[in-house]
């Protein structure tokens, strides 16, 4: 089962990298957060096929995920999720700029959302210099968010830049992601990338309508959609697009899930 699960994740990561690689630009005006520009383009794998093998025929699931929060936008996002009565997963950071918003993690938990780990500093240079630095950063994140969530229950990670990023090679060598993924599994963590991207963390602040279209266009024919969005002060337009994004998935028969449910049937 473990081997199967590892294969699943490997296929998933490769597929995600390809899909993400198509639509990546740098967030040149951001100091903290995902910019995605460093993801590697790898020949396509059967990401959705491998995922769908384990599901009931035609079951549609959508996983709304938000990276880089909590932030000045989080309350708006939580209000919308509450109004629409759908769950989401937040891959959080605890960097200098967003620390005042960390208590919002508690609200997210109370309202039934999942908290997962992204990075404390979200500094590629810092976290990817070697594997020890990465896990020190994760430890710092866990400590900073521990007043607001049961950190012992957290088992999901999303690597900054994705699990196949190459920006890390500059700092930690070409094998660092391979080492980190292995170590994550040894530590009991699961990691996940995405196969649908809002492309909202780019320069120029795309409009809500553009973000909505980016998501819908990326869905393609995926029955399982892990949607990458961002939760930062710069992504207010993502929150503005969120009601329409949720409505689209509802109207198209998708069930809203948290990342914890991603491998329940494997
Ligand atoms: Zn990020």
PDB file of C-alpha atoms and ligand atoms in Angstrom:
ATOM      1  CA  UNK A   1       0.000   0.000   0.000  1.00  0.00           C
ATOM      2  CA  UNK A   2       2.827   2.352   0.864  1.00  0.00           C
ATOM      3  CA  UNK A   3       4.483   1.701  -2.481  1.00  0.00           C
ATOM      4  CA  UNK A   4       1.227   2.397  -4.228  1.00  0.00           C
ATOM      5  CA  UNK A   5       0.796   5.567  -2.270  1.00  0.00           C
ATOM      6  CA  UNK A   6       4.300   6.708  -3.103  1.00  0.00           C
ATOM      7  CA  UNK A   7       3.665   6.030  -6.755  1.00  0.00           C
ATOM      8  CA  UNK A   8       0.501   8.015  -6.519  1.00  0.00           C
ATOM      9  CA  UNK A   9       2.314  10.965  -5.049  1.00  0.00           C
ATOM     10  CA  UNK A  10       5.129  10.762  -7.563  1.00  0.00           C
ATOM     11  CA  UNK A  11       2.701  10.755 -10.462  1.00  0.00           C
ATOM     12  CA  UNK A  12       0.759  13.517  -8.883  1.00  0.00           C
ATOM     13  CA  UNK A  13       3.827  15.679  -8.350  1.00  0.00           C
ATOM     14  CA  UNK A  14       5.097  15.235 -11.887  1.00  0.00           C
ATOM     15  CA  UNK A  15       1.725  15.978 -13.382  1.00  0.00           C
ATOM     16  CA  UNK A  16       1.291  19.009 -11.205  1.00  0.00           C
ATOM     17  CA  UNK A  17       4.656  20.366 -12.225  1.00  0.00           C
ATOM     18  CA  UNK A  18       3.720  20.180 -15.863  1.00  0.00           C
ATOM     19  CA  UNK A  19       0.395  21.846 -15.399  1.00  0.00           C
ATOM     20  CA  UNK A  20       1.822  24.466 -13.127  1.00  0.00           C
ATOM     21  CA  UNK A  21       4.754  25.050 -15.429  1.00  0.00           C
ATOM     22  CA  UNK A  22       2.468  26.155 -18.208  1.00  0.00           C
ATOM     23  CA  UNK A  23       1.135  29.111 -16.318  1.00  0.00           C
ATOM     24  CA  UNK A  24       3.898  30.380 -14.154  1.00  0.00           C
ATOM     25  CA  UNK A  25       5.202  33.866 -13.884  1.00  0.00           C
ATOM     26  CA  UNK A  26       7.164  35.549 -11.148  1.00  0.00           C
ATOM     27  CA  UNK A  27       5.530  37.551  -8.401  1.00  0.00           C
ATOM     28  CA  UNK A  28       8.089  40.235  -8.754  1.00  0.00           C
ATOM     29  CA  UNK A  29       6.574  42.531  -6.169  1.00  0.00           C
ATOM     30  CA  UNK A  30       6.237  39.974  -3.419  1.00  0.00           C
ATOM     31  CA  UNK A  31       8.658  39.524  -0.613  1.00  0.00           C
ATOM     32  CA  UNK A  32       7.058  36.426   0.862  1.00  0.00           C
ATOM     33  CA  UNK A  33       5.059  33.713  -0.797  1.00  0.00           C
ATOM     34  CA  UNK A  34       4.795  31.403  -3.717  1.00  0.00           C
ATOM     35  CA  UNK A  35       5.840  32.748  -7.036  1.00  0.00           C
ATOM     36  CA  UNK A  36       5.935  29.412  -8.836  1.00  0.00           C
ATOM     37  CA  UNK A  37       8.377  30.596 -11.457  1.00  0.00           C
ATOM     38  CA  UNK A  38      10.888  27.946 -10.592  1.00  0.00           C
ATOM     39  CA  UNK A  39       8.828  24.859 -11.128  1.00  0.00           C
ATOM     40  CA  UNK A  40      10.315  22.383 -13.518  1.00  0.00           C
ATOM     41  CA  UNK A  41       8.632  21.344 -16.685  1.00  0.00           C
ATOM     42  CA  UNK A  42       8.679  17.585 -16.900  1.00  0.00           C
ATOM     43  CA  UNK A  43       7.110  15.386 -19.582  1.00  0.00           C
ATOM     44  CA  UNK A  44       3.516  14.703 -18.735  1.00  0.00           C
ATOM     45  CA  UNK A  45       2.509  11.796 -16.535  1.00  0.00           C
ATOM     46  CA  UNK A  46      -0.956  10.425 -15.988  1.00  0.00           C
ATOM     47  CA  UNK A  47      -1.724  12.492 -12.972  1.00  0.00           C
ATOM     48  CA  UNK A  48      -5.466  12.371 -13.178  1.00  0.00           C
ATOM     49  CA  UNK A  49      -5.515   8.796 -14.376  1.00  0.00           C
ATOM     50  CA  UNK A  50      -3.498   7.589 -11.405  1.00  0.00           C
ATOM     51  CA  UNK A  51      -5.632   9.604  -9.035  1.00  0.00           C
ATOM     52  CA  UNK A  52      -8.881   8.459 -10.522  1.00  0.00           C
ATOM     53  CA  UNK A  53      -7.991   4.784 -10.461  1.00  0.00           C
ATOM     54  CA  UNK A  54      -8.859   4.683  -6.791  1.00  0.00           C
ATOM     55  CA  UNK A  55     -12.185   6.477  -6.957  1.00  0.00           C
ATOM     56  CA  UNK A  56     -15.668   5.524  -7.852  1.00  0.00           C
ATOM     57  CA  UNK A  57     -16.362   6.062 -11.526  1.00  0.00           C
ATOM     58  CA  UNK A  58     -17.110   9.674 -12.287  1.00  0.00           C
ATOM     59  CA  UNK A  59     -16.778  10.842  -8.707  1.00  0.00           C
ATOM     60  CA  UNK A  60     -15.814  14.492  -8.828  1.00  0.00           C
ATOM     61  CA  UNK A  61     -13.912  16.080  -5.971  1.00  0.00           C
ATOM     62  CA  UNK A  62     -12.463  19.550  -5.546  1.00  0.00           C
ATOM     63  CA  UNK A  63      -9.913  20.549  -2.932  1.00  0.00           C
ATOM     64  CA  UNK A  64      -9.721  24.308  -2.437  1.00  0.00           C
ATOM     65  CA  UNK A  65      -6.281  25.209  -1.106  1.00  0.00           C
ATOM     66  CA  UNK A  66      -4.833  28.544  -0.055  1.00  0.00           C
ATOM     67  CA  UNK A  67      -1.099  29.128   0.332  1.00  0.00           C
ATOM     68  CA  UNK A  68       0.899  31.782   2.165  1.00  0.00           C
ATOM     69  CA  UNK A  69      -1.717  32.932   4.678  1.00  0.00           C
ATOM     70  CA  UNK A  70      -3.118  33.848   7.030  1.00  0.00           C
ATOM     71  CA  UNK A  71      -3.218  37.437   5.889  1.00  0.00           C
ATOM     72  CA  UNK A  72      -5.276  40.589   5.647  1.00  0.00           C
ATOM     73  CA  UNK A  73      -7.460  38.697   3.165  1.00  0.00           C
ATOM     74  CA  UNK A  74      -8.159  35.644   5.313  1.00  0.00           C
ATOM     75  CA  UNK A  75     -11.264  36.937   7.048  1.00  0.00           C
ATOM     76  CA  UNK A  76     -12.903  37.652   3.727  1.00  0.00           C
ATOM     77  CA  UNK A  77     -12.004  34.180   2.494  1.00  0.00           C
ATOM     78  CA  UNK A  78     -13.365  32.577   5.653  1.00  0.00           C
ATOM     79  CA  UNK A  79     -16.580  34.592   5.411  1.00  0.00           C
ATOM     80  CA  UNK A  80     -17.148  33.351   1.867  1.00  0.00           C
ATOM     81  CA  UNK A  81     -16.382  29.733   2.744  1.00  0.00           C
ATOM     82  CA  UNK A  82     -18.820  30.006   5.643  1.00  0.00           C
ATOM     83  CA  UNK A  83     -21.539  31.517   3.523  1.00  0.00           C
ATOM     84  CA  UNK A  84     -21.084  28.835   0.874  1.00  0.00           C
ATOM     85  CA  UNK A  85     -20.655  26.142   3.521  1.00  0.00           C
ATOM     86  CA  UNK A  86     -17.619  24.528   1.924  1.00  0.00           C
ATOM     87  CA  UNK A  87     -14.309  23.455   3.467  1.00  0.00           C
ATOM     88  CA  UNK A  88     -10.812  24.457   2.395  1.00  0.00           C
ATOM     89  CA  UNK A  89      -7.216  23.749   3.327  1.00  0.00           C
ATOM     90  CA  UNK A  90      -4.775  26.473   4.300  1.00  0.00           C
ATOM     91  CA  UNK A  91      -1.045  25.901   3.810  1.00  0.00           C
ATOM     92  CA  UNK A  92       0.192  28.497   6.226  1.00  0.00           C
ATOM     93  CA  UNK A  93       3.313  30.551   6.740  1.00  0.00           C
ATOM     94  CA  UNK A  94       4.515  32.534   9.747  1.00  0.00           C
ATOM     95  CA  UNK A  95       6.763  35.133   8.185  1.00  0.00           C
ATOM     96  CA  UNK A  96       7.367  38.605   9.463  1.00  0.00           C
ATOM     97  CA  UNK A  97       4.603  40.169   7.424  1.00  0.00           C
ATOM     98  CA  UNK A  98       1.782  37.851   8.356  1.00  0.00           C
ATOM     99  CA  UNK A  99       2.413  37.075  12.012  1.00  0.00           C
ATOM    100  CA  UNK A 100      -0.284  39.497  13.211  1.00  0.00           C
ATOM    101  CA  UNK A 101      -2.822  37.349  11.372  1.00  0.00           C
ATOM    102  CA  UNK A 102      -1.832  34.009  12.868  1.00  0.00           C
ATOM    103  CA  UNK A 103      -4.767  33.996  15.328  1.00  0.00           C
ATOM    104  CA  UNK A 104      -7.057  33.630  12.310  1.00  0.00           C
ATOM    105  CA  UNK A 105      -5.803  30.061  12.097  1.00  0.00           C
ATOM    106  CA  UNK A 106      -7.937  29.339  15.128  1.00  0.00           C
ATOM    107  CA  UNK A 107     -11.035  30.682  13.428  1.00  0.00           C
ATOM    108  CA  UNK A 108     -10.291  28.545  10.360  1.00  0.00           C
ATOM    109  CA  UNK A 109      -9.998  25.459  12.554  1.00  0.00           C
ATOM    110  CA  UNK A 110     -13.202  26.260  14.426  1.00  0.00           C
ATOM    111  CA  UNK A 111     -15.043  26.633  11.149  1.00  0.00           C
ATOM    112  CA  UNK A 112     -13.978  23.204   9.981  1.00  0.00           C
ATOM    113  CA  UNK A 113     -11.080  23.977   7.691  1.00  0.00           C
ATOM    114  CA  UNK A 114      -7.779  22.161   7.562  1.00  0.00           C
ATOM    115  CA  UNK A 115      -4.465  23.716   8.486  1.00  0.00           C
ATOM    116  CA  UNK A 116      -1.355  22.375   6.805  1.00  0.00           C
ATOM    117  CA  UNK A 117       2.288  23.400   6.687  1.00  0.00           C
ATOM    118  CA  UNK A 118       3.948  25.495   4.000  1.00  0.00           C
ATOM    119  CA  UNK A 119       6.939  27.325   5.469  1.00  0.00           C
ATOM    120  CA  UNK A 120       7.850  29.669   8.256  1.00  0.00           C
ATOM    121  CA  UNK A 121      10.011  32.138   6.364  1.00  0.00           C
ATOM    122  CA  UNK A 122       9.108  31.087   2.794  1.00  0.00           C
ATOM    123  CA  UNK A 123      12.621  32.128   1.854  1.00  0.00           C
ATOM    124  CA  UNK A 124      13.967  29.707  -0.744  1.00  0.00           C
ATOM    125  CA  UNK A 125      17.502  30.724   0.065  1.00  0.00           C
ATOM    126  CA  UNK A 126      17.009  29.893   3.719  1.00  0.00           C
ATOM    127  CA  UNK A 127      14.886  26.772   3.633  1.00  0.00           C
ATOM    128  CA  UNK A 128      16.571  25.014   0.740  1.00  0.00           C
ATOM    129  CA  UNK A 129      20.212  25.550   1.749  1.00  0.00           C
ATOM    130  CA  UNK A 130      20.141  22.020   3.169  1.00  0.00           C
ATOM    131  CA  UNK A 131      17.635  19.577   4.576  1.00  0.00           C
ATOM    132  CA  UNK A 132      18.390  20.515   8.172  1.00  0.00           C
ATOM    133  CA  UNK A 133      17.531  24.128   7.385  1.00  0.00           C
ATOM    134  CA  UNK A 134      14.234  23.054   5.865  1.00  0.00           C
ATOM    135  CA  UNK A 135      13.179  21.065   8.914  1.00  0.00           C
ATOM    136  CA  UNK A 136      14.354  23.830  11.257  1.00  0.00           C
ATOM    137  CA  UNK A 137      12.057  26.168   9.366  1.00  0.00           C
ATOM    138  CA  UNK A 138       9.154  23.724   9.682  1.00  0.00           C
ATOM    139  CA  UNK A 139       9.857  23.396  13.398  1.00  0.00           C
ATOM    140  CA  UNK A 140       9.721  27.181  13.751  1.00  0.00           C
ATOM    141  CA  UNK A 141       6.435  27.274  11.860  1.00  0.00           C
ATOM    142  CA  UNK A 142       4.930  24.610  14.082  1.00  0.00           C
ATOM    143  CA  UNK A 143       5.946  26.554  17.177  1.00  0.00           C
ATOM    144  CA  UNK A 144       4.489  29.800  15.916  1.00  0.00           C
ATOM    145  CA  UNK A 145       1.125  28.338  15.000  1.00  0.00           C
ATOM    146  CA  UNK A 146       0.845  26.032  18.016  1.00  0.00           C
ATOM    147  CA  UNK A 147      -1.297  28.458  20.050  1.00  0.00           C
ATOM    148  CA  UNK A 148      -3.991  28.257  17.390  1.00  0.00           C
ATOM    149  CA  UNK A 149      -4.071  24.681  16.135  1.00  0.00           C
ATOM    150  CA  UNK A 150      -3.145  21.217  17.358  1.00  0.00           C
ATOM    151  CA  UNK A 151       0.140  20.952  15.507  1.00  0.00           C
ATOM    152  CA  UNK A 152       0.546  17.304  16.425  1.00  0.00           C
ATOM    153  CA  UNK A 153      -2.438  16.533  14.232  1.00  0.00           C
ATOM    154  CA  UNK A 154      -0.945  18.212  11.160  1.00  0.00           C
ATOM    155  CA  UNK A 155       0.483  15.762   8.658  1.00  0.00           C
ATOM    156  CA  UNK A 156       0.291  17.569   5.322  1.00  0.00           C
ATOM    157  CA  UNK A 157       2.958  19.787   3.765  1.00  0.00           C
ATOM    158  CA  UNK A 158       3.132  21.729   0.542  1.00  0.00           C
ATOM    159  CA  UNK A 159       6.727  22.502  -0.365  1.00  0.00           C
ATOM    160  CA  UNK A 160       7.298  26.140  -1.360  1.00  0.00           C
ATOM    161  CA  UNK A 161       7.663  26.127  -5.142  1.00  0.00           C
ATOM    162  CA  UNK A 162       6.165  22.646  -5.298  1.00  0.00           C
ATOM    163  CA  UNK A 163       7.754  19.263  -4.762  1.00  0.00           C
ATOM    164  CA  UNK A 164       9.577  19.336  -8.094  1.00  0.00           C
ATOM    165  CA  UNK A 165      10.894  22.883  -7.957  1.00  0.00           C
ATOM    166  CA  UNK A 166      14.387  23.567  -9.190  1.00  0.00           C
ATOM    167  CA  UNK A 167      14.949  26.876  -7.438  1.00  0.00           C
ATOM    168  CA  UNK A 168      16.084  24.763  -4.490  1.00  0.00           C
ATOM    169  CA  UNK A 169      18.946  23.328  -6.567  1.00  0.00           C
ATOM    170  CA  UNK A 170      20.685  26.683  -6.463  1.00  0.00           C
ATOM    171  CA  UNK A 171      20.951  26.494  -2.707  1.00  0.00           C
ATOM    172  CA  UNK A 172      20.855  22.846  -1.724  1.00  0.00           C
ATOM    173  CA  UNK A 173      21.958  20.951  -4.811  1.00  0.00           C
ATOM    174  CA  UNK A 174      20.034  18.983  -7.387  1.00  0.00           C
ATOM    175  CA  UNK A 175      18.991  16.210  -5.027  1.00  0.00           C
ATOM    176  CA  UNK A 176      17.579  18.270  -2.212  1.00  0.00           C
ATOM    177  CA  UNK A 177      13.910  17.867  -3.115  1.00  0.00           C
ATOM    178  CA  UNK A 178      14.373  14.134  -3.442  1.00  0.00           C
ATOM    179  CA  UNK A 179      15.928  14.056   0.021  1.00  0.00           C
ATOM    180  CA  UNK A 180      13.238  16.261   1.512  1.00  0.00           C
ATOM    181  CA  UNK A 181      10.431  14.174   0.088  1.00  0.00           C
ATOM    182  CA  UNK A 182      11.979  11.015   1.493  1.00  0.00           C
ATOM    183  CA  UNK A 183      12.506  12.639   4.870  1.00  0.00           C
ATOM    184  CA  UNK A 184       8.952  13.983   4.878  1.00  0.00           C
ATOM    185  CA  UNK A 185       7.616  10.475   4.498  1.00  0.00           C
ATOM    186  CA  UNK A 186       9.948   9.200   7.203  1.00  0.00           C
ATOM    187  CA  UNK A 187       8.616  11.891   9.517  1.00  0.00           C
ATOM    188  CA  UNK A 188       5.053  10.890   8.788  1.00  0.00           C
ATOM    189  CA  UNK A 189       4.180  13.809   6.550  1.00  0.00           C
ATOM    190  CA  UNK A 190       2.354  13.648   3.257  1.00  0.00           C
ATOM    191  CA  UNK A 191       2.942  16.307   0.646  1.00  0.00           C
ATOM    192  CA  UNK A 192       0.769  17.562  -2.146  1.00  0.00           C
ATOM    193  CA  UNK A 193       1.126  19.897  -5.093  1.00  0.00           C
ATOM    194  CA  UNK A 194      -1.824  20.931  -7.286  1.00  0.00           C
ATOM    195  CA  UNK A 195      -3.331  20.360 -10.706  1.00  0.00           C
ATOM    196  CA  UNK A 196      -5.452  23.482 -11.037  1.00  0.00           C
ATOM    197  CA  UNK A 197      -3.901  26.900 -10.522  1.00  0.00           C
ATOM    198  CA  UNK A 198      -5.611  30.245 -10.071  1.00  0.00           C
ATOM    199  CA  UNK A 199      -2.406  31.892 -11.232  1.00  0.00           C
ATOM    200  CA  UNK A 200      -3.182  34.651  -8.785  1.00  0.00           C
ATOM    201  CA  UNK A 201       0.270  35.217  -7.274  1.00  0.00           C
ATOM    202  CA  UNK A 202       1.749  37.048 -10.200  1.00  0.00           C
ATOM    203  CA  UNK A 203       2.705  40.607 -10.848  1.00  0.00           C
ATOM    204  CA  UNK A 204      -0.002  42.886 -12.146  1.00  0.00           C
ATOM    205  CA  UNK A 205      -2.715  41.598  -9.851  1.00  0.00           C
ATOM    206  CA  UNK A 206      -4.993  39.692 -12.217  1.00  0.00           C
ATOM    207  CA  UNK A 207      -8.646  40.601 -11.990  1.00  0.00           C
ATOM    208  CA  UNK A 208     -11.199  38.434 -10.250  1.00  0.00           C
ATOM    209  CA  UNK A 209     -12.604  37.444 -13.603  1.00  0.00           C
ATOM    210  CA  UNK A 210      -9.166  36.427 -14.884  1.00  0.00           C
ATOM    211  CA  UNK A 211      -8.557  34.351 -11.765  1.00  0.00           C
ATOM    212  CA  UNK A 212     -11.940  32.676 -12.176  1.00  0.00           C
ATOM    213  CA  UNK A 213     -11.180  31.885 -15.813  1.00  0.00           C
ATOM    214  CA  UNK A 214      -7.711  30.587 -14.933  1.00  0.00           C
ATOM    215  CA  UNK A 215      -9.258  28.093 -12.544  1.00  0.00           C
ATOM    216  CA  UNK A 216     -12.036  26.958 -14.849  1.00  0.00           C
ATOM    217  CA  UNK A 217      -9.679  26.612 -17.810  1.00  0.00           C
ATOM    218  CA  UNK A 218      -7.292  24.515 -15.724  1.00  0.00           C
ATOM    219  CA  UNK A 219     -10.006  22.113 -14.610  1.00  0.00           C
ATOM    220  CA  UNK A 220     -10.015  20.690 -18.106  1.00  0.00           C
ATOM    221  CA  UNK A 221     -11.472  17.229 -17.613  1.00  0.00           C
ATOM    222  CA  UNK A 222     -10.008  16.495 -14.185  1.00  0.00           C
ATOM    223  CA  UNK A 223     -12.363  14.641 -11.909  1.00  0.00           C
ATOM    224  CA  UNK A 224     -10.113  15.380  -8.949  1.00  0.00           C
ATOM    225  CA  UNK A 225      -9.092  19.012  -8.741  1.00  0.00           C
ATOM    226  CA  UNK A 226      -6.601  20.374  -6.230  1.00  0.00           C
ATOM    227  CA  UNK A 227      -6.914  24.110  -6.730  1.00  0.00           C
ATOM    228  CA  UNK A 228      -3.987  26.330  -5.798  1.00  0.00           C
ATOM    229  CA  UNK A 229      -4.953  29.818  -4.693  1.00  0.00           C
ATOM    230  CA  UNK A 230      -3.202  32.313  -2.454  1.00  0.00           C
ATOM    231  CA  UNK A 231      -4.187  34.082   0.703  1.00  0.00           C
ATOM    232  CA  UNK A 232      -2.098  37.236   1.002  1.00  0.00           C
ATOM    233  CA  UNK A 233      -2.694  40.935   1.219  1.00  0.00           C
ATOM    234  CA  UNK A 234      -1.964  41.080  -2.511  1.00  0.00           C
ATOM    235  CA  UNK A 235      -4.595  38.533  -3.483  1.00  0.00           C
ATOM    236  CA  UNK A 236      -7.837  40.318  -2.622  1.00  0.00           C
ATOM    237  CA  UNK A 237      -9.021  39.554  -6.140  1.00  0.00           C
ATOM    238  CA  UNK A 238      -8.820  35.855  -5.368  1.00  0.00           C
ATOM    239  CA  UNK A 239     -11.326  36.343  -2.574  1.00  0.00           C
ATOM    240  CA  UNK A 240     -13.495  38.326  -4.950  1.00  0.00           C
ATOM    241  CA  UNK A 241     -13.412  35.461  -7.443  1.00  0.00           C
ATOM    242  CA  UNK A 242     -13.995  32.777  -4.840  1.00  0.00           C
ATOM    243  CA  UNK A 243     -17.825  32.784  -4.757  1.00  0.00           C
ATOM    244  CA  UNK A 244     -18.012  32.233  -8.505  1.00  0.00           C
ATOM    245  CA  UNK A 245     -15.316  29.562  -8.357  1.00  0.00           C
ATOM    246  CA  UNK A 246     -17.237  27.709  -5.643  1.00  0.00           C
ATOM    247  CA  UNK A 247     -20.497  28.058  -7.553  1.00  0.00           C
ATOM    248  CA  UNK A 248     -18.900  26.659 -10.700  1.00  0.00           C
ATOM    249  CA  UNK A 249     -17.650  23.534  -8.945  1.00  0.00           C
ATOM    250  CA  UNK A 250     -21.012  23.087  -7.207  1.00  0.00           C
ATOM    251  CA  UNK A 251     -22.948  23.434 -10.426  1.00  0.00           C
ATOM    252  CA  UNK A 252     -20.655  20.939 -12.113  1.00  0.00           C
ATOM    253  CA  UNK A 253     -21.168  18.238  -9.533  1.00  0.00           C
ATOM    254  CA  UNK A 254     -17.951  18.422  -7.536  1.00  0.00           C
ATOM    255  CA  UNK A 255     -17.818  17.486  -3.864  1.00  0.00           C
ATOM    256  CA  UNK A 256     -15.742  19.850  -1.724  1.00  0.00           C
ATOM    257  CA  UNK A 257     -13.060  18.105   0.321  1.00  0.00           C
ATOM    258  CA  UNK A 258     -10.154  18.876   2.587  1.00  0.00           C
ATOM    259  CA  UNK A 259      -6.681  17.604   1.753  1.00  0.00           C
ATOM    260  CA  UNK A 260      -6.934  15.094   4.598  1.00  0.00           C
ATOM    261  CA  UNK A 261      -9.412  13.261   2.389  1.00  0.00           C
ATOM    262  CA  UNK A 262      -7.060  13.100  -0.560  1.00  0.00           C
ATOM    263  CA  UNK A 263      -5.785   9.600   0.074  1.00  0.00           C
ATOM    264  CA  UNK A 264      -8.644   8.174   2.068  1.00  0.00           C
ATOM    265  CA  UNK A 265      -9.510   5.701  -0.613  1.00  0.00           C
ATOM    266  CA  UNK A 266      -5.958   4.578  -1.356  1.00  0.00           C
TER     267      UNK A 266
HETATM  268 ZN1  LIG B   1       3.918  29.707  -1.038  1.00  0.00          ZN
END
